[in-house]
């Protein structure tokens, strides 16, 4: 009765209600154009995480930044050691220095680096490219210089001579997309010789490519999801208002949510594409139930006016819609509370916000508009001609037959469901946690091809760094410290996927060899600290002392060891980081020097490790939230247990699919459980609410009462399932592989939750006869 009074007043003041709701939407949506984008890997880690703070400190000290790596590859007999390829390197280097967002002092290539050569009087530092263009006569000199300096082998030039890289560091990472596009345009005009191939990768390029990748994906996916859901609505109601008005709620919800994100300063992340489709499915779900009740009311009383029909429909549906809203919001909040990763945190927060907005507009804007329209019957809800009530259409008859089978064999359904749960649990045990950033792209994408090609030929474009810190100026030049750095490098080079390492030790060894007439026996660390300091003075006589700035700081108190790694995959990084950490703990401090593990790979390891640790907690918290909310709303702990059964089955089933099919538990797939619970609980709550009503209001045996819910609630649940599942299936057409897997898994989860709600809940009710379904009623048999 309270619902009647509320909606009576709302309909009475429908014009002010409509205007206020649209103004509220406008205030939020006007901010949408301000939404910024963040496709960097750093977006996934807590800004205060020690791994990130250490890496940022190292980058500031040694002048490092996100790189864009351009590789010149020539698979010919001489590789890149020919005038054409080397002049191409010089041209790319010159053009890259002219790009506005590339630091010209941080461009590295054969055209910027120097060769150290021993002479009778000591050593000389000469540019590899003394003259341009590079003539054939100079090619052998350049090759000899590289061959004599291990520092450049694998990091600057492939060890087999088939490739070399030009590395440019970004000044402003936020302009990565524009910078990448400018570079790609320049490379279209590059004077490449026959046999030369150009590939572009690096963290700066990956982030930029991913940004445009996501944009084009979103511009296609979101309209497609809207079209699919519109078709489902048209099939469900076969009326214009039943098709268009739910889309209006979707628009208000999506626009209001995106606007709220922008107003809050939250960026658009890669996984936000999944949130958009989530919002569409969430917003349409409430409308499906409301419109199903609306057309049932019209069929029951064809002569009733728009106000009356709308008031009756909303009075009947406000409670189950509100119950599902609260439980779904709880699921999304649980996702936010169990993660330290900003993108997933905000996914949970604004997922809950979207659920709340969908409820608000469904409870106000939708009835305000419906009450203004003249009632018109839907062919899907024909008026009854017999005392049986509503005559059934095709889907109604289908669900009725389905329900008849369930209520006739309740024990068999419960036993079958239990067996499926056991089998799914076994399959779920094969799930493996893993993540690879380049896996965000299809294998045929240029960025993916570039990454695989360059990492196959070079030592690796991913970095694991170790910063050595001493207490005193010139402390790094102590022979004992340098020998420990050298030992650490040799250890790193024994680890899987580490192609090579670089540090100030490589320069010192080469300089020591050069002043001793290039005798290989002197490619070593001098025992005398003063001699080491003199080597730097000799270098400055003909070379640029800033050549060392990425290996040692100005006070020579800090030094950096950089390991080039060919693969950035969580499982590999986990082994690598743990073994290096153990080595550093055992080997340092030494001679007053300490060591800190840092670098991109260390940061990536830590944020992905957070997924593994928080995933199970997220599921437990989400299920607990569903249990508590349902228990409170139905005033029964048993009801809470019933509500968790379909969503638990959904989670188990999807884990089983992941385990059997080899889908990793990664960034996108880690969220499916919480989202599946948030979306799937809708089926649990609506089914339980309808079961409670049928047991209370319908006469006959429990079987006869429960079978009646299938033609009405069951039919609405079917179209709700189709709208959400088909909406998420749109993600399977995405060009972003993680979103494809995310869409498929959530689709499977929603299907599992729907089937479990429609089978297990009525069957369990018939087997166990829980008191919460008839606590205030006299059981009629």
Tab-separated table of N, CA, C and O in Angstrom, residues 101-102 169-176 179:
chain	number	residue	atom	x	y	z
A	101	UNK	N	57.563	16.046	-28.612
A	101	UNK	CA	57.433	15.411	-27.300
A	101	UNK	C	58.524	14.377	-27.036
A	101	UNK	O	58.430	13.610	-26.087
A	102	UNK	N	59.551	14.358	-27.871
A	102	UNK	CA	60.700	13.472	-27.649
A	102	UNK	C	61.877	14.322	-27.179
A	102	UNK	O	62.216	15.316	-27.808
A	169	UNK	N	62.801	8.882	-25.825
A	169	UNK	CA	62.057	8.913	-24.572
A	169	UNK	C	61.083	10.081	-24.567
A	169	UNK	O	61.421	11.197	-24.965
A	170	UNK	N	59.861	9.796	-24.090
A	170	UNK	CA	58.792	10.796	-24.087
A	170	UNK	C	59.031	11.846	-23.007
A	170	UNK	O	59.467	11.521	-21.898
A	171	UNK	N	58.714	13.082	-23.334
A	171	UNK	CA	58.769	14.159	-22.338
A	171	UNK	C	57.504	14.135	-21.490
A	171	UNK	O	57.547	14.184	-20.276
A	172	UNK	N	56.356	14.049	-22.165
A	172	UNK	CA	55.060	14.015	-21.482
A	172	UNK	C	54.326	12.741	-21.884
A	172	UNK	O	53.834	12.627	-23.012
A	173	UNK	N	54.221	11.748	-20.974
A	173	UNK	CA	53.552	10.487	-21.309
A	173	UNK	C	52.089	10.670	-21.707
A	173	UNK	O	51.540	9.849	-22.443
A	174	UNK	N	51.451	11.761	-21.235
A	174	UNK	CA	50.045	11.998	-21.576
A	174	UNK	C	49.857	12.318	-23.057
A	174	UNK	O	48.739	12.251	-23.574
A	175	UNK	N	50.948	12.684	-23.728
A	175	UNK	CA	50.872	12.993	-25.160
A	175	UNK	C	51.410	11.835	-26.006
A	175	UNK	O	51.781	12.021	-27.163
A	176	UNK	N	51.439	10.646	-25.407
A	176	UNK	CA	51.995	9.478	-26.097
A	176	UNK	C	51.266	9.182	-27.393
A	176	UNK	O	51.893	8.855	-28.414
A	179	UNK	N	52.203	11.676	-30.102
A	179	UNK	CA	53.610	11.479	-30.461
A	179	UNK	C	53.777	10.235	-31.322
A	179	UNK	O	54.491	10.245	-32.333
